[in-house]
PDB file of C-alpha atoms in Angstrom:
ATOM      1  CA  MET A   1      -9.961 -50.546  -2.981  1.00  0.00           C
ATOM      2  CA  PRO A   2      -6.618 -50.554  -4.981  1.00  0.00           C
ATOM      3  CA  ASP A   3      -4.375 -47.140  -4.499  1.00  0.00           C
ATOM      4  CA  ILE A   4      -4.972 -45.340  -8.007  1.00  0.00           C
ATOM      5  CA  GLY A   5      -3.398 -41.892  -7.109  1.00  0.00           C
ATOM      6  CA  HIS A   6      -4.530 -38.743  -5.920  1.00  0.00           C
ATOM      7  CA  VAL A   7      -6.360 -35.689  -6.989  1.00  0.00           C
ATOM      8  CA  GLN A   8      -4.718 -31.920  -5.905  1.00  0.00           C
ATOM      9  CA  ALA A   9      -7.871 -29.624  -5.291  1.00  0.00           C
ATOM     10  CA  ALA A  10      -5.641 -26.409  -4.476  1.00  0.00           C
ATOM     11  CA  GLY A  11      -6.310 -23.669  -7.193  1.00  0.00           C
ATOM     12  CA  LYS A  12      -9.234 -25.702  -8.808  1.00  0.00           C
ATOM     13  CA  THR A  13     -12.821 -24.877  -9.646  1.00  0.00           C
ATOM     14  CA  ALA A  14     -15.374 -27.043  -8.218  1.00  0.00           C
ATOM     15  CA  GLY A  15     -16.070 -28.025 -11.619  1.00  0.00           C
ATOM     16  CA  GLU A  16     -12.547 -29.190 -12.344  1.00  0.00           C
ATOM     17  CA  LEU A  17     -12.066 -30.970  -9.647  1.00  0.00           C
ATOM     18  CA  GLN A  18     -15.518 -32.868  -9.934  1.00  0.00           C
ATOM     19  CA  ASN A  19     -14.023 -33.956 -13.819  1.00  0.00           C
ATOM     20  CA  ASP A  20     -10.683 -34.859 -12.342  1.00  0.00           C
ATOM     21  CA  ILE A  21     -12.258 -37.213  -9.686  1.00  0.00           C
ATOM     22  CA  TYR A  22     -14.385 -38.639 -11.904  1.00  0.00           C
ATOM     23  CA  ASN A  23     -11.770 -39.497 -14.708  1.00  0.00           C
ATOM     24  CA  LEU A  24      -9.371 -41.049 -11.640  1.00  0.00           C
ATOM     25  CA  TYR A  25     -12.380 -43.283 -10.862  1.00  0.00           C
ATOM     26  CA  VAL A  26     -14.003 -44.266 -14.108  1.00  0.00           C
ATOM     27  CA  PRO A  27     -13.517 -46.761 -15.668  1.00  0.00           C
ATOM     28  CA  LYS A  28     -10.754 -47.941 -13.778  1.00  0.00           C
ATOM     29  CA  LEU A  29     -12.894 -48.748 -10.910  1.00  0.00           C
ATOM     30  CA  PHE A  30     -16.759 -47.793 -11.484  1.00  0.00           C
ATOM     31  CA  ARG A  31     -18.883 -47.916 -14.866  1.00  0.00           C
ATOM     32  CA  HIS A  32     -20.764 -45.227 -13.433  1.00  0.00           C
ATOM     33  CA  LEU A  33     -20.131 -42.213 -10.949  1.00  0.00           C
ATOM     34  CA  THR A  34     -21.180 -39.371  -9.716  1.00  0.00           C
ATOM     35  CA  VAL A  35     -19.364 -36.704  -8.249  1.00  0.00           C
ATOM     36  CA  THR A  36     -20.390 -33.536  -6.508  1.00  0.00           C
ATOM     37  CA  VAL A  37     -18.009 -31.204  -5.035  1.00  0.00           C
ATOM     38  CA  VAL A  38     -19.523 -28.687  -2.941  1.00  0.00           C
ATOM     39  CA  PRO A  39     -17.124 -25.554  -1.986  1.00  0.00           C
ATOM     40  CA  GLY A  40     -17.157 -24.147   1.794  1.00  0.00           C
ATOM     41  CA  ASP A  41     -17.721 -21.090   2.501  1.00  0.00           C
ATOM     42  CA  ARG A  42     -15.261 -18.241   1.752  1.00  0.00           C
ATOM     43  CA  VAL A  43     -14.159 -15.937   4.767  1.00  0.00           C
ATOM     44  CA  TYR A  44     -12.472 -13.286   5.940  1.00  0.00           C
ATOM     45  CA  TYR A  45     -11.359 -12.063   9.479  1.00  0.00           C
ATOM     46  CA  VAL A  46     -11.773  -8.863  11.288  1.00  0.00           C
ATOM     47  CA  THR A  47      -9.783  -8.324  14.483  1.00  0.00           C
ATOM     48  CA  GLY A  48      -9.135  -5.742  16.734  1.00  0.00           C
ATOM     49  CA  GLU A  49     -10.658  -2.422  17.569  1.00  0.00           C
ATOM     50  CA  VAL A  50     -14.319  -3.315  16.070  1.00  0.00           C
ATOM     51  CA  LYS A  51     -17.474  -3.853  17.906  1.00  0.00           C
ATOM     52  CA  GLN A  52     -17.769  -7.187  16.871  1.00  0.00           C
ATOM     53  CA  PRO A  53     -14.592  -8.750  15.900  1.00  0.00           C
ATOM     54  CA  GLY A  54     -14.155 -12.113  14.391  1.00  0.00           C
ATOM     55  CA  ARG A  55     -15.005 -14.396  10.877  1.00  0.00           C
ATOM     56  CA  GLN A  56     -17.421 -13.001   8.287  1.00  0.00           C
ATOM     57  CA  LEU A  57     -18.496 -14.693   5.230  1.00  0.00           C
ATOM     58  CA  TYR A  58     -16.926 -13.362   2.165  1.00  0.00           C
ATOM     59  CA  ALA A  59     -20.072 -12.731  -0.481  1.00  0.00           C
ATOM     60  CA  GLY A  60     -17.948 -11.232  -3.321  1.00  0.00           C
ATOM     61  CA  GLN A  61     -16.147  -7.574  -3.725  1.00  0.00           C
ATOM     62  CA  MET A  62     -15.551  -6.274  -0.139  1.00  0.00           C
ATOM     63  CA  THR A  63     -14.299  -2.678   0.798  1.00  0.00           C
ATOM     64  CA  VAL A  64     -11.988  -2.023   3.425  1.00  0.00           C
ATOM     65  CA  THR A  65     -14.879   0.119   4.809  1.00  0.00           C
ATOM     66  CA  LYS A  66     -17.765  -2.668   4.254  1.00  0.00           C
ATOM     67  CA  ALA A  67     -15.397  -5.153   6.175  1.00  0.00           C
ATOM     68  CA  VAL A  68     -15.169  -2.606   9.392  1.00  0.00           C
ATOM     69  CA  THR A  69     -18.837  -2.050   8.771  1.00  0.00           C
ATOM     70  CA  THR A  70     -19.994  -6.124   8.884  1.00  0.00           C
ATOM     71  CA  ALA A  71     -17.684  -6.130  12.437  1.00  0.00           C
ATOM     72  CA  GLY A  72     -20.266  -3.466  13.307  1.00  0.00           C
ATOM     73  CA  ASP A  73     -17.697  -0.631  12.857  1.00  0.00           C
ATOM     74  CA  PHE A  74     -14.876   0.739  15.294  1.00  0.00           C
ATOM     75  CA  THR A  75     -15.001   1.216  18.638  1.00  0.00           C
ATOM     76  CA  ASP A  76     -14.896   4.563  20.043  1.00  0.00           C
ATOM     77  CA  PHE A  77     -11.050   4.037  20.949  1.00  0.00           C
ATOM     78  CA  ALA A  78      -9.882   2.747  17.712  1.00  0.00           C
ATOM     79  CA  ASN A  79      -7.441   4.474  15.802  1.00  0.00           C
ATOM     80  CA  HIS A  80      -8.650   4.127  11.894  1.00  0.00           C
ATOM     81  CA  LYS A  81      -5.403   3.068  10.223  1.00  0.00           C
ATOM     82  CA  VAL A  82      -5.703  -0.504   9.736  1.00  0.00           C
ATOM     83  CA  TRP A  83      -3.752  -3.263   8.487  1.00  0.00           C
ATOM     84  CA  LEU A  84      -4.547  -5.001   5.506  1.00  0.00           C
ATOM     85  CA  ILE A  85      -3.583  -8.654   5.088  1.00  0.00           C
ATOM     86  CA  ARG A  86      -3.663 -10.719   2.123  1.00  0.00           C
ATOM     87  CA  ALA A  87      -3.605 -14.449   1.931  1.00  0.00           C
ATOM     88  CA  ASN A  88      -0.596 -14.178   0.507  1.00  0.00           C
ATOM     89  CA  GLY A  89       0.916 -12.587   3.319  1.00  0.00           C
ATOM     90  CA  GLN A  90       1.316  -9.161   1.901  1.00  0.00           C
ATOM     91  CA  ARG A  91       0.377  -6.328   4.347  1.00  0.00           C
ATOM     92  CA  ILE A  92      -0.715  -2.968   3.540  1.00  0.00           C
ATOM     93  CA  ARG A  93      -1.655  -0.176   6.213  1.00  0.00           C
ATOM     94  CA  VAL A  94      -4.320   1.807   5.042  1.00  0.00           C
ATOM     95  CA  ASN A  95      -5.791   5.152   6.444  1.00  0.00           C
ATOM     96  CA  CYS A  96      -9.626   4.237   6.262  1.00  0.00           C
ATOM     97  CA  ASN A  97     -10.575   7.857   6.426  1.00  0.00           C
ATOM     98  CA  LYS A  98      -8.467   8.834   3.769  1.00  0.00           C
ATOM     99  CA  ALA A  99      -9.391   5.809   1.785  1.00  0.00           C
ATOM    100  CA  LEU A 100     -12.866   6.908   1.881  1.00  0.00           C
ATOM    101  CA  LYS A 101     -12.223   9.975   0.108  1.00  0.00           C
ATOM    102  CA  THR A 102      -9.390   8.560  -2.430  1.00  0.00           C
ATOM    103  CA  HIS A 103      -9.873   4.929  -2.781  1.00  0.00           C
ATOM    104  CA  PRO A 104     -13.440   3.835  -2.211  1.00  0.00           C
ATOM    105  CA  LYS A 105     -12.866   0.691  -3.976  1.00  0.00           C
ATOM    106  CA  ILE A 106     -10.326  -0.858  -2.134  1.00  0.00           C
ATOM    107  CA  CYS A 107     -11.286  -4.301  -2.592  1.00  0.00           C
ATOM    108  CA  ARG A 108     -10.619  -8.030  -1.320  1.00  0.00           C
ATOM    109  CA  PHE A 109      -8.356  -7.092   1.874  1.00  0.00           C
ATOM    110  CA  ILE A 110      -8.695  -8.325   5.380  1.00  0.00           C
ATOM    111  CA  PRO A 111      -8.470  -5.628   8.028  1.00  0.00           C
ATOM    112  CA  THR A 112      -6.974  -6.090  11.421  1.00  0.00           C
ATOM    113  CA  THR A 113      -6.503  -2.863  14.116  1.00  0.00           C
ATOM    114  CA  LYS A 114      -3.863  -0.327  14.893  1.00  0.00           C
ATOM    115  CA  SER A 115      -2.512  -2.229  17.958  1.00  0.00           C
ATOM    116  CA  LEU A 116      -2.360  -5.993  16.286  1.00  0.00           C
ATOM    117  CA  CYS A 117      -0.542  -6.920  13.251  1.00  0.00           C
ATOM    118  CA  ARG A 118      -1.583 -10.340  13.302  1.00  0.00           C
ATOM    119  CA  ALA A 119      -1.506 -12.882   9.825  1.00  0.00           C
ATOM    120  CA  ASP A 120      -5.269 -13.296   9.596  1.00  0.00           C
ATOM    121  CA  TYR A 121      -6.151 -15.278   6.702  1.00  0.00           C
ATOM    122  CA  CYS A 122      -8.922 -15.424   4.047  1.00  0.00           C
ATOM    123  CA  ASN A 123     -10.095 -18.930   3.406  1.00  0.00           C
ATOM    124  CA  GLY A 124      -9.553 -18.665  -0.549  1.00  0.00           C
ATOM    125  CA  SER A 125      -7.390 -16.567  -2.547  1.00  0.00           C
ATOM    126  CA  VAL A 126      -7.623 -12.868  -2.320  1.00  0.00           C
TER     127      VAL A 126
END
């Protein structure tokens, strides 16, 4: 198959990517072509002083308290002040106890713990 170019996938929806791939190959190489792009699961990570740290499926709007809850909640020894780290590297320190009272809709953040300040990133944009 001759090299006819490439398609940049980053920043595109599944539909946009399907159209770009289709337009690259039809009619240059094929008369008919069905292109189906199935995006992978979006995930976020909760690490540190939670009962079940690890990868969690991202299913829409997420608050910091929901993220901690998906990981089984804080351990008995956890400091409820967490690092929220966005995919772009932005770090924000949040007191979960205070956030519940003053900002109950803090969305799309990835919590880490009091002791860890690792750059755990979300798959996709946050």
